[in-house]
Amino acid sequence: MAKLLIPAFLESEFAAQECPGGFETETVDNLASALQRMADASADAVFTGAGSPLVERAVYQAAIASFSGFEQPVLVLSAGARLVWANRHAEKEGFSLDAAPRGDIAGLLNPNSRHSLRRSLSRCLEQRIVVRTIVLRNQASYEVNIMPAVAAGGPLAAAFFNKKDVGAGLYERVERLAHLASNLLPEDADALVRLSNNERVALIRRLIEKTVQETFEYDDFILRTVDEKTGVLEPVLACSGTGARLSKRVFEVGTEGGSVAGYVAATGKPYLVEDAPAEPRWITDIEHIQSAVVVPLKIASKVVGTFAIEKREKFAFDYYDLILATVFAGYITAALDVADLVGLGQSVLVDRVVESAAEEVSVHLKNISESIEDLRRYNISDSITVTSRLESISASASTIQDAILKGARRAGAAVAPPKALPDEILADKHILIADDEPSILQSLGAILRSSGCRVDLAHDGQEAVEMATETHYDLVISDIKMPRMTGYEVYNSIKAEFPDTSVILMTAYGYDPTHSIVRARQEGLEGVLYKPFRAETLKKALRQALQKKEAAQ
């Protein structure tokens, strides 16, 4: 009768299960003794643990014969992740039954790597495929490729351990990520904040999606933020690389039950899901998702949301993906913070978009009203017919604005008519802006009007001088390079006629071929702005020039 050997430490496990028929059983001192006797042909099979098929002699010998000639560390493992054979290169690395008498090779690894090795081995034997993973032992890192050791569904797998400086590989990935993710942070933060909420959401979504595509392999990614009103996790940005439609599932924040995302939001700890069906906390937004990385979004120590990447394959991510995703989460949080989108759950986001729409339309209607006043001021409305038409437009604008505000409030958004907050120094100052680029004129005009200035626009140097001759301005802003008259000529002409009018010149950074700025500074120029500049830089320059003027009077 065939002989089955049972290591003494596994005797209780063997007794708890149904004894296989056709074997005479014998208990031996340890696993090493059992395997040696099988190698010597004095036993036919070895029991390696509950839930693992018996390791039979023919299979065992075939596996050893297949892998004994490799010049790298090779281990043959049972389905229960017990070591049944190691070549001399593996033994030199410390992977042997001397180091792990019970054959628990996973126990020789760092804690986070034990689970990864067992799951990878299980996947290899279940699907009969080669599985790659990364494991750590003390300070050493190994790339492990696991493959079935024998054909026809045998219970053994061969694990090839390649010592590798995966830290260097991770550094390269992080370095590449840093280069790509820097695109999430716009150079002109003021311009970003001036966008409406829905425009900012669309922009940040495109930037994140592009960076994720170039950094990770994924089937979908989902960005959730903690809703300021409800305290739950709600999806703000989601993208499916497979074309699947993502649900609008809301998750509670907490460690008991619930979801992986809720757990991550509650603890602030990243989470690697290698085998989703076996993960009790896993709730997916796409069917058939098998693995994921979920990391927290933090500002200081406060968790403001979560970021998840998912795939339809088990064991698609490792701990280095977890590290990379955690680094990336920092860039995402910074981008959301700069875009003023932190704390926007779905309901808050709807409110903000409604508020934004109402406020933007109200601003346009306000501009219509201002244009009507301009027409009246310039006596264009002498005709009774024209005057009547202007009054009708003005009344319609007011009606539209009231209707929009009422609709926004019915939608639950707390909005009020936009009120420009006047700047104490700039309020009611009359400013002339001269530039031959219409977009710059409109942008600068909008910035200064929002600070309470009265603004006129000139499209070239000569028009600026003519307007300054007809109207007294507190300050003139002029570009250097313009048709008909340069900025320096505008400066000289205005100062000759109105020496108390402050003048600031603008130029592209480094552009001053005729040394106009140097000469103007020597002659008392109040300030220079180098394009591109921020809104606050513009207002600061104007404040300084006007304060200097007041101090001199």
Coordinates of C-alpha atoms in Angstrom, one line a residue:
M1 CA 0.0 0.0 0.0
A2 CA 1.2 3.5 -0.8
K3 CA 2.7 5.4 2.1
L4 CA 1.6 9.0 3.1
L5 CA 3.8 10.9 5.4
I6 CA 2.4 13.5 7.8
P7 CA 4.7 16.0 9.5
A8 CA 4.1 16.1 13.3
F9 CA 3.1 19.8 13.3
L10 CA 0.3 19.1 10.7
E11 CA -1.1 16.0 12.5
S12 CA -4.1 17.8 13.9
E13 CA -4.9 19.4 10.6
F14 CA -4.8 16.0 8.9
A15 CA -7.0 14.4 11.6
A16 CA -9.7 17.2 11.1
Q17 CA -10.2 16.3 7.4
E18 CA -11.3 13.1 5.6
C19 CA -8.4 10.7 5.2
P20 CA -7.7 10.0 1.5
G21 CA -8.2 6.3 0.6
G22 CA -5.5 4.0 -0.6
F23 CA -2.7 5.2 1.7
E24 CA -1.0 3.9 4.8
T25 CA -0.2 7.0 7.0
E26 CA 2.9 7.6 9.0
T27 CA 3.8 10.6 11.2
V28 CA 7.3 12.0 10.8
D29 CA 9.2 14.6 12.9
N30 CA 9.2 17.4 10.3
L31 CA 8.6 18.4 6.8
A32 CA 12.3 18.1 5.8
S33 CA 12.3 14.4 6.9
A34 CA 9.1 13.7 4.9
L35 CA 10.4 15.3 1.8
Q36 CA 13.8 13.5 2.0
R37 CA 12.1 10.1 2.4
M38 CA 9.9 10.8 -0.6
A39 CA 13.0 11.8 -2.6
D40 CA 14.6 8.5 -1.5
A41 CA 11.5 6.6 -2.8
S42 CA 10.7 5.3 0.7
A43 CA 7.3 7.2 0.7
D44 CA 4.7 8.0 -2.0
A45 CA 3.1 11.3 -0.8
V46 CA 3.4 14.1 1.8
F47 CA 0.6 16.0 3.4
T48 CA 1.5 19.8 3.4
G49 CA -1.6 21.2 5.0
A50 CA -5.4 21.4 5.1
G51 CA -6.8 22.6 1.8
S52 CA -3.7 21.6 -0.2
P53 CA -3.6 18.6 -2.4
L54 CA -1.2 15.9 -1.4
V55 CA 2.3 16.2 -2.9
E56 CA 2.9 12.9 -4.7
R57 CA 6.3 11.5 -5.4
A58 CA 6.0 11.4 -9.2
V59 CA 4.9 15.1 -9.3
Y60 CA 7.6 16.1 -6.8
Q61 CA 10.4 14.4 -8.7
A62 CA 9.2 15.8 -12.0
A63 CA 9.3 19.3 -10.5
I64 CA 12.8 18.9 -9.1
A65 CA 14.1 17.6 -12.4
S66 CA 12.5 20.5 -14.3
F67 CA 14.1 23.3 -12.2
S68 CA 17.4 21.9 -10.7
G69 CA 19.5 23.3 -13.6
F70 CA 18.6 27.0 -13.2
E71 CA 21.3 29.5 -12.2
Q72 CA 19.0 31.6 -10.1
P73 CA 17.1 31.1 -6.9
V74 CA 14.1 28.7 -7.6
L75 CA 11.7 27.4 -5.0
V76 CA 9.0 24.8 -5.5
L77 CA 6.0 25.6 -3.4
S78 CA 2.8 23.6 -2.5
A79 CA -0.6 25.1 -3.0
G80 CA -0.5 26.1 0.7
A81 CA 2.7 28.1 0.1
R82 CA 4.9 25.6 1.9
L83 CA 8.4 25.1 0.6
V84 CA 9.0 21.5 -0.8
W85 CA 12.3 22.1 -2.6
A86 CA 14.9 24.9 -3.1
N87 CA 17.9 24.9 -5.3
R88 CA 21.3 25.9 -4.0
H89 CA 21.0 29.5 -5.2
A90 CA 17.8 29.9 -3.2
E91 CA 19.4 28.3 -0.1
K92 CA 22.3 30.9 -0.4
E93 CA 19.6 33.6 -0.2
G94 CA 18.3 32.1 3.0
F95 CA 15.2 30.4 1.5
S96 CA 15.4 26.9 2.9
L97 CA 13.8 24.4 5.3
D98 CA 16.6 25.2 7.8
A99 CA 15.4 28.8 7.9
A100 CA 11.7 27.8 7.8
P101 CA 11.4 24.3 9.3
R102 CA 7.6 24.2 8.7
G103 CA 8.1 25.3 5.1
D104 CA 6.4 28.6 5.6
I105 CA 8.4 30.6 3.1
A106 CA 5.9 33.6 3.4
G107 CA 6.9 33.8 7.1
L108 CA 10.4 34.7 6.0
L109 CA 9.2 37.8 4.2
N110 CA 8.2 41.2 5.5
P111 CA 4.6 41.4 6.7
N112 CA 3.2 43.2 3.7
S113 CA 4.8 40.8 1.3
R114 CA 3.5 37.6 2.9
H115 CA -0.1 38.2 1.7
S116 CA 1.1 39.2 -1.7
L117 CA 3.1 35.9 -2.2
R118 CA 0.2 33.7 -1.0
R119 CA -2.3 35.4 -3.2
S120 CA 0.0 35.3 -6.3
L121 CA 0.6 31.6 -5.7
S122 CA -3.1 30.9 -5.5
R123 CA -3.8 32.8 -8.7
C124 CA -1.0 31.0 -10.5
L125 CA -2.4 27.5 -9.6
E126 CA -6.0 28.4 -10.1
Q127 CA -5.6 30.0 -13.5
R128 CA -2.4 28.1 -14.6
I129 CA -0.7 31.3 -15.6
V130 CA 2.6 33.0 -14.8
V131 CA 2.2 35.6 -12.0
R132 CA 4.6 38.4 -11.2
T133 CA 4.9 40.1 -7.8
I134 CA 7.3 42.1 -5.7
V135 CA 8.3 40.9 -2.2
L136 CA 10.6 42.2 0.5
R137 CA 12.8 40.3 2.9
N138 CA 14.5 42.6 5.5
Q139 CA 16.2 45.2 3.3
A140 CA 16.3 43.1 0.1
S141 CA 13.7 43.2 -2.6
Y142 CA 12.9 40.5 -5.1
E143 CA 10.9 40.3 -8.3
V144 CA 9.1 36.9 -8.1
N145 CA 7.8 35.1 -11.1
I146 CA 5.5 32.2 -10.2
M147 CA 4.5 29.5 -12.7
P148 CA 2.9 26.0 -12.5
A149 CA 5.7 23.5 -11.8
V150 CA 4.0 20.6 -13.7
A151 CA 1.3 20.3 -16.3
A152 CA -2.2 18.8 -16.0
G153 CA -3.2 20.7 -12.9
G154 CA -0.4 19.6 -10.6
P155 CA -0.4 21.1 -7.0
L156 CA 3.1 22.6 -7.2
A157 CA 4.4 25.9 -8.4
A158 CA 7.9 27.2 -9.1
A159 CA 8.9 30.6 -7.8
F160 CA 11.8 32.3 -9.4
F161 CA 13.3 34.9 -7.0
N162 CA 15.3 37.7 -8.8
K163 CA 17.0 40.1 -6.4
K164 CA 16.3 43.5 -7.9
D165 CA 16.7 47.1 -7.0
V166 CA 13.0 47.8 -7.4
G167 CA 13.6 51.0 -5.4
A168 CA 15.4 52.4 -8.4
G169 CA 12.5 51.4 -10.6
L170 CA 10.1 53.0 -8.3
Y171 CA 12.3 56.2 -8.2
E172 CA 12.1 56.3 -12.0
R173 CA 8.3 55.9 -11.9
V174 CA 8.0 58.6 -9.2
E175 CA 10.3 60.9 -11.2
R176 CA 8.2 60.4 -14.3
L177 CA 5.0 61.0 -12.3
A178 CA 6.4 64.2 -10.9
H179 CA 7.1 65.4 -14.4
L180 CA 3.6 64.5 -15.6
A181 CA 1.7 65.5 -12.5
S182 CA 3.2 69.0 -12.5
N183 CA 0.8 69.6 -15.4
L184 CA -2.1 69.4 -12.8
L185 CA -0.9 72.6 -11.2
P186 CA -1.6 75.5 -13.6
E187 CA 0.9 78.3 -13.9
D188 CA -1.8 80.9 -13.6
A189 CA -3.8 79.9 -10.6
D190 CA -5.8 83.2 -10.8
A191 CA -7.0 82.3 -14.3
L192 CA -8.1 78.9 -13.1
V193 CA -10.1 80.2 -10.2
R194 CA -11.8 82.7 -12.5
L195 CA -13.3 79.8 -14.4
S196 CA -16.8 78.6 -13.5
N197 CA -17.0 75.5 -11.3
N198 CA -18.2 73.3 -14.1
E199 CA -15.3 74.6 -16.3
R200 CA -12.8 73.9 -13.5
V201 CA -14.2 70.4 -12.9
A202 CA -13.9 69.7 -16.7
L203 CA -10.4 71.0 -16.8
I204 CA -9.1 69.1 -13.7
R205 CA -10.8 65.9 -15.0
R206 CA -9.0 66.2 -18.3
L207 CA -5.6 66.8 -16.6
I208 CA -6.1 64.0 -14.1
E209 CA -7.3 61.5 -16.8
K210 CA -4.3 62.3 -19.0
T211 CA -1.8 61.9 -16.1
V212 CA -3.4 58.6 -14.9
Q213 CA -3.4 57.2 -18.5
E214 CA 0.4 57.9 -18.8
T215 CA 1.2 56.6 -15.3
F216 CA -1.0 53.6 -14.5
E217 CA -2.6 50.7 -16.3
Y218 CA -6.3 50.8 -15.3
D219 CA -9.8 50.0 -16.3
D220 CA -11.3 52.9 -14.4
F221 CA -10.4 55.5 -11.8
I222 CA -12.7 57.3 -9.4
L223 CA -12.1 60.4 -7.4
R224 CA -14.3 61.0 -4.4
T225 CA -14.4 63.9 -1.9
V226 CA -15.9 64.1 1.5
D227 CA -19.1 66.1 1.2
E228 CA -19.0 69.2 3.5
K229 CA -22.7 69.0 4.1
T230 CA -23.3 65.3 4.6
G231 CA -19.8 63.9 5.6
V232 CA -20.1 61.1 3.1
L233 CA -17.9 60.2 0.1
E234 CA -19.3 61.2 -3.2
P235 CA -17.9 60.8 -6.7
V236 CA -16.6 64.0 -8.2
L237 CA -14.5 62.7 -11.1
A238 CA -14.8 59.2 -12.7
C239 CA -13.4 57.7 -15.9
S240 CA -13.8 54.3 -17.3
G241 CA -11.1 53.1 -19.7
T242 CA -13.4 50.3 -20.9
G243 CA -16.4 52.5 -21.7
A244 CA -18.4 51.2 -18.8
R245 CA -20.9 53.5 -17.2
L246 CA -20.0 54.5 -13.7
S247 CA -22.6 54.6 -11.0
K248 CA -23.1 57.5 -8.6
R249 CA -22.6 55.4 -5.5
V250 CA -22.2 57.2 -2.2
F251 CA -20.1 55.7 0.5
E252 CA -20.2 56.2 4.3
V253 CA -16.9 57.1 6.0
G254 CA -16.0 54.5 8.6
T255 CA -14.0 51.4 9.6
E256 CA -16.9 49.1 10.4
G257 CA -18.4 47.3 7.4
G258 CA -18.9 49.7 4.5
S259 CA -16.4 50.0 1.7
V260 CA -12.7 50.2 1.1
A261 CA -13.0 53.8 0.1
G262 CA -14.9 54.6 3.4
Y263 CA -12.2 52.8 5.4
V264 CA -9.4 54.7 3.6
A265 CA -11.3 58.0 4.3
A266 CA -11.7 57.1 7.9
T267 CA -8.2 55.9 8.6
G268 CA -6.1 57.9 6.1
K269 CA -4.3 54.7 5.2
P270 CA -3.8 53.5 1.6
Y271 CA -5.3 50.1 0.7
L272 CA -4.3 47.5 -1.8
V273 CA -7.0 45.2 -3.1
E274 CA -5.4 42.3 -4.9
D275 CA -8.4 39.9 -5.1
A276 CA -11.6 41.9 -5.0
P277 CA -14.1 39.0 -4.6
A278 CA -12.1 37.8 -1.5
E279 CA -12.1 41.3 0.0
P280 CA -15.1 41.8 2.4
R281 CA -14.9 45.6 2.2
W282 CA -14.9 45.7 -1.6
I283 CA -17.7 47.5 -3.3
T284 CA -17.1 48.3 -7.0
D285 CA -18.7 50.7 -9.4
I286 CA -17.9 48.5 -12.4
E287 CA -18.8 44.8 -12.7
H288 CA -16.0 42.3 -12.8
I289 CA -13.4 44.6 -11.2
Q290 CA -10.9 42.3 -9.6
S291 CA -8.2 44.5 -8.1
A292 CA -7.6 48.1 -7.1
V293 CA -5.5 50.6 -5.3
V294 CA -7.3 53.1 -3.0
V295 CA -5.4 56.0 -1.4
P296 CA -6.5 59.0 0.7
L297 CA -6.5 62.6 -0.5
K298 CA -5.1 64.7 2.4
I299 CA -4.6 68.3 3.2
A300 CA -2.2 68.3 6.2
S301 CA -3.6 65.5 8.3
K302 CA -7.2 66.0 7.2
V303 CA -8.6 63.4 4.7
V304 CA -10.7 65.3 2.1
G305 CA -11.4 62.4 -0.2
T306 CA -10.1 59.2 -1.9
F307 CA -8.6 58.2 -5.2
A308 CA -9.0 54.7 -6.7
I309 CA -7.6 52.9 -9.7
E310 CA -9.2 49.6 -10.7
K311 CA -8.6 46.7 -13.1
R312 CA -10.5 43.6 -14.2
E313 CA -7.6 41.3 -13.4
K314 CA -6.7 40.0 -10.0
F315 CA -3.2 40.9 -8.6
A316 CA -2.9 43.7 -11.2
F317 CA -1.3 46.0 -8.6
D318 CA 1.5 45.7 -6.1
Y319 CA 2.7 47.8 -3.1
Y320 CA 4.8 49.9 -5.4
D321 CA 1.7 50.9 -7.3
L322 CA 0.3 51.8 -3.9
I323 CA 3.3 54.0 -3.2
L324 CA 3.0 55.6 -6.6
A325 CA -0.7 56.2 -6.2
T326 CA -0.1 57.8 -2.8
V327 CA 2.4 60.2 -4.3
F328 CA 0.0 61.0 -7.1
A329 CA -2.8 61.7 -4.6
G330 CA -0.7 64.5 -3.2
Y331 CA -0.7 66.2 -6.7
I332 CA -4.5 65.6 -7.1
T333 CA -5.2 67.2 -3.7
A334 CA -3.0 70.2 -4.6
A335 CA -4.8 70.6 -8.0
L336 CA -8.3 70.4 -6.3
D337 CA -7.2 72.9 -3.6
V338 CA -5.8 75.3 -6.2
A339 CA -9.1 74.9 -8.2
D340 CA -11.1 75.5 -5.1
L341 CA -12.8 72.1 -5.5
V342 CA -11.9 70.5 -2.1
G343 CA -15.0 69.4 -0.2
L344 CA -17.3 69.2 -3.2
G345 CA -19.5 66.2 -3.0
Q346 CA -22.1 65.7 -5.7
S347 CA -24.7 67.8 -3.9
V348 CA -22.3 70.5 -3.1
L349 CA -21.0 70.5 -6.6
V350 CA -24.5 70.9 -8.0
D351 CA -25.0 73.9 -5.7
R352 CA -21.8 75.4 -6.7
V353 CA -22.5 75.0 -10.4
V354 CA -25.9 76.5 -10.0
E355 CA -24.4 79.4 -8.0
S356 CA -21.7 79.8 -10.6
A357 CA -24.2 79.9 -13.5
A358 CA -26.4 82.4 -11.7
E359 CA -23.5 84.6 -10.8
E360 CA -21.9 84.5 -14.2
V361 CA -25.2 85.4 -16.0
S362 CA -25.8 88.1 -13.4
V363 CA -22.4 89.6 -14.2
H364 CA -23.1 89.7 -17.9
L365 CA -26.4 91.4 -17.2
K366 CA -24.7 93.9 -15.0
N367 CA -22.3 94.6 -17.9
I368 CA -25.3 95.3 -20.1
S369 CA -26.6 97.8 -17.6
E370 CA -23.2 99.5 -17.4
S371 CA -23.2 99.7 -21.2
I372 CA -26.6 101.3 -21.2
E373 CA -25.3 103.9 -18.7
D374 CA -22.2 104.5 -21.0
L375 CA -24.5 105.2 -23.9
R376 CA -26.5 107.6 -21.9
R377 CA -23.3 109.3 -20.6
Y378 CA -22.0 109.8 -24.2
N379 CA -25.3 111.3 -25.3
I380 CA -26.0 108.6 -27.8
S381 CA -29.5 108.3 -26.6
D382 CA -30.8 111.7 -27.7
S383 CA -33.5 110.1 -29.8
I384 CA -36.8 109.4 -28.1
T385 CA -36.9 106.0 -29.9
V386 CA -33.4 105.0 -28.8
T387 CA -34.1 106.1 -25.2
S388 CA -37.2 104.0 -25.1
R389 CA -35.3 101.0 -26.4
L390 CA -32.6 101.4 -23.8
E391 CA -35.1 101.5 -21.0
S392 CA -36.7 98.3 -22.4
I393 CA -33.4 96.5 -22.5
S394 CA -32.6 97.7 -18.9
A395 CA -35.9 96.4 -17.6
S396 CA -35.5 93.1 -19.4
A397 CA -32.0 92.6 -17.9
S398 CA -33.4 93.2 -14.4
T399 CA -36.2 90.7 -15.0
I400 CA -33.8 88.0 -16.3
Q401 CA -31.5 88.5 -13.4
D402 CA -34.3 88.2 -10.8
A403 CA -35.6 85.1 -12.5
I404 CA -32.2 83.4 -12.5
L405 CA -31.7 84.2 -8.8
K406 CA -35.1 82.8 -7.9
G407 CA -34.5 79.6 -9.9
A408 CA -31.1 79.1 -8.3
R409 CA -32.6 79.5 -4.8
R410 CA -35.3 77.0 -5.7
A411 CA -32.6 74.5 -6.6
G412 CA -31.2 74.9 -3.1
A413 CA -28.2 77.1 -3.9
A414 CA -27.5 80.0 -1.6
V415 CA -26.8 82.8 -4.1
A416 CA -27.0 86.5 -4.0
P417 CA -26.6 89.1 -6.7
P418 CA -22.9 89.5 -7.4
K419 CA -21.4 92.4 -5.5
A420 CA -18.0 93.7 -6.5
L421 CA -15.9 94.3 -3.4
P422 CA -14.3 97.7 -4.1
D423 CA -10.6 98.2 -3.3
E424 CA -10.1 101.0 -0.8
I425 CA -7.4 102.6 -2.9
L426 CA -8.6 101.7 -6.4
A427 CA -12.3 102.3 -5.9
D428 CA -13.8 105.0 -8.2
K429 CA -10.4 105.7 -9.8
H430 CA -10.6 106.5 -13.5
I431 CA -8.1 104.2 -15.4
L432 CA -7.2 104.2 -19.1
I433 CA -5.7 101.0 -20.5
A434 CA -3.9 101.0 -23.9
D435 CA -3.0 97.8 -25.7
D436 CA -3.4 96.6 -29.3
E437 CA -4.5 93.1 -28.1
P438 CA -8.2 93.1 -27.5
S439 CA -8.0 90.1 -25.2
I440 CA -5.6 91.9 -22.9
L441 CA -7.8 95.0 -22.8
Q442 CA -10.9 92.9 -21.9
S443 CA -9.1 90.9 -19.2
L444 CA -7.4 93.9 -17.5
G445 CA -10.6 95.9 -17.8
A446 CA -12.6 93.1 -16.0
I447 CA -10.0 92.8 -13.2
L448 CA -10.0 96.6 -12.5
R449 CA -13.8 97.0 -12.8
S450 CA -14.2 94.2 -10.2
S451 CA -12.1 96.4 -7.9
G452 CA -14.4 99.4 -8.3
C453 CA -12.4 101.3 -11.0
R454 CA -13.9 103.1 -13.9
V455 CA -12.1 101.9 -17.0
D456 CA -11.7 103.1 -20.5
L457 CA -9.9 101.2 -23.3
A458 CA -7.6 102.4 -26.1
H459 CA -6.5 100.2 -28.9
D460 CA -3.3 101.9 -29.8
G461 CA -1.0 104.6 -28.6
Q462 CA -2.4 107.5 -30.5
E463 CA -6.0 106.7 -29.4
A464 CA -4.7 106.6 -25.8
V465 CA -3.2 110.1 -26.1
E466 CA -6.3 111.5 -27.7
M467 CA -8.5 110.0 -24.9
A468 CA -6.2 111.3 -22.2
T469 CA -6.4 114.8 -23.7
E470 CA -10.2 114.8 -23.5
T471 CA -10.6 113.1 -20.2
H472 CA -8.7 113.4 -17.0
Y473 CA -7.5 110.0 -15.8
D474 CA -6.0 109.0 -12.4
L475 CA -3.7 106.5 -14.0
V476 CA -2.8 105.3 -17.5
I477 CA -1.6 101.7 -18.2
S478 CA 0.1 101.4 -21.6
D479 CA 1.8 98.6 -23.5
I480 CA 5.3 99.4 -24.9
K481 CA 4.9 97.9 -28.3
M482 CA 1.9 99.4 -30.2
P483 CA 1.1 100.7 -33.6
R484 CA 1.1 104.5 -34.3
M485 CA 2.7 105.4 -31.0
T486 CA 4.9 103.4 -28.7
G487 CA 4.2 103.2 -24.9
Y488 CA 7.2 105.4 -24.3
E489 CA 5.8 108.1 -26.6
V490 CA 2.4 107.7 -24.8
Y491 CA 4.2 108.2 -21.5
N492 CA 6.0 111.4 -22.7
S493 CA 2.9 112.9 -24.3
I494 CA 0.7 112.4 -21.2
K495 CA 3.3 113.6 -18.8
A496 CA 3.9 116.7 -20.9
E497 CA 0.2 117.7 -20.7
F498 CA -0.8 116.1 -17.4
P499 CA 2.2 115.7 -15.1
D500 CA 0.0 114.5 -12.2
T501 CA -1.4 111.5 -14.1
S502 CA 0.4 108.3 -13.1
V503 CA 1.6 106.1 -15.9
I504 CA 2.5 102.4 -15.8
L505 CA 4.1 100.6 -18.8
M506 CA 3.6 97.0 -19.8
T507 CA 5.9 94.8 -21.8
A508 CA 6.7 91.1 -22.5
Y509 CA 9.4 90.0 -20.1
G510 CA 12.8 91.0 -21.4
Y511 CA 11.4 93.1 -24.3
D512 CA 12.8 96.6 -24.4
P513 CA 15.0 96.9 -27.5
T514 CA 15.1 100.7 -27.4
H515 CA 15.7 100.9 -23.7
S516 CA 12.4 102.8 -23.3
I517 CA 11.8 101.5 -19.8
V518 CA 15.2 102.5 -18.6
R519 CA 14.7 106.0 -20.0
A520 CA 11.2 106.3 -18.6
R521 CA 12.3 105.2 -15.2
Q522 CA 14.9 107.9 -15.2
E523 CA 12.2 110.4 -16.0
G524 CA 9.9 109.3 -13.2
L525 CA 7.9 106.4 -14.5
E526 CA 5.6 105.1 -11.7
G527 CA 5.9 101.4 -12.5
V528 CA 6.5 98.5 -15.0
L529 CA 4.5 95.3 -15.5
Y530 CA 6.2 92.3 -17.2
K531 CA 3.8 90.0 -19.0
P532 CA 2.4 87.6 -18.0
F533 CA 1.4 88.9 -14.6
R534 CA -1.2 88.0 -12.1
A535 CA -4.3 90.1 -11.2
E536 CA -2.9 90.8 -7.7
T537 CA 0.4 92.0 -9.3
L538 CA -1.5 94.4 -11.4
K539 CA -3.6 95.8 -8.5
K540 CA -0.5 96.1 -6.3
A541 CA 1.3 98.1 -9.0
L542 CA -1.7 100.5 -9.3
R543 CA -2.0 100.9 -5.5
Q544 CA 1.7 101.8 -5.2
A545 CA 1.5 104.3 -8.0
L546 CA -1.6 106.0 -6.7
Q547 CA -0.3 106.1 -3.1
K548 CA 2.9 107.6 -4.3
K549 CA 0.9 110.2 -6.2
E550 CA -1.2 111.1 -3.1
A551 CA 1.9 111.3 -0.9
A552 CA 3.5 113.8 -3.4
Q553 CA 0.4 116.1 -3.4

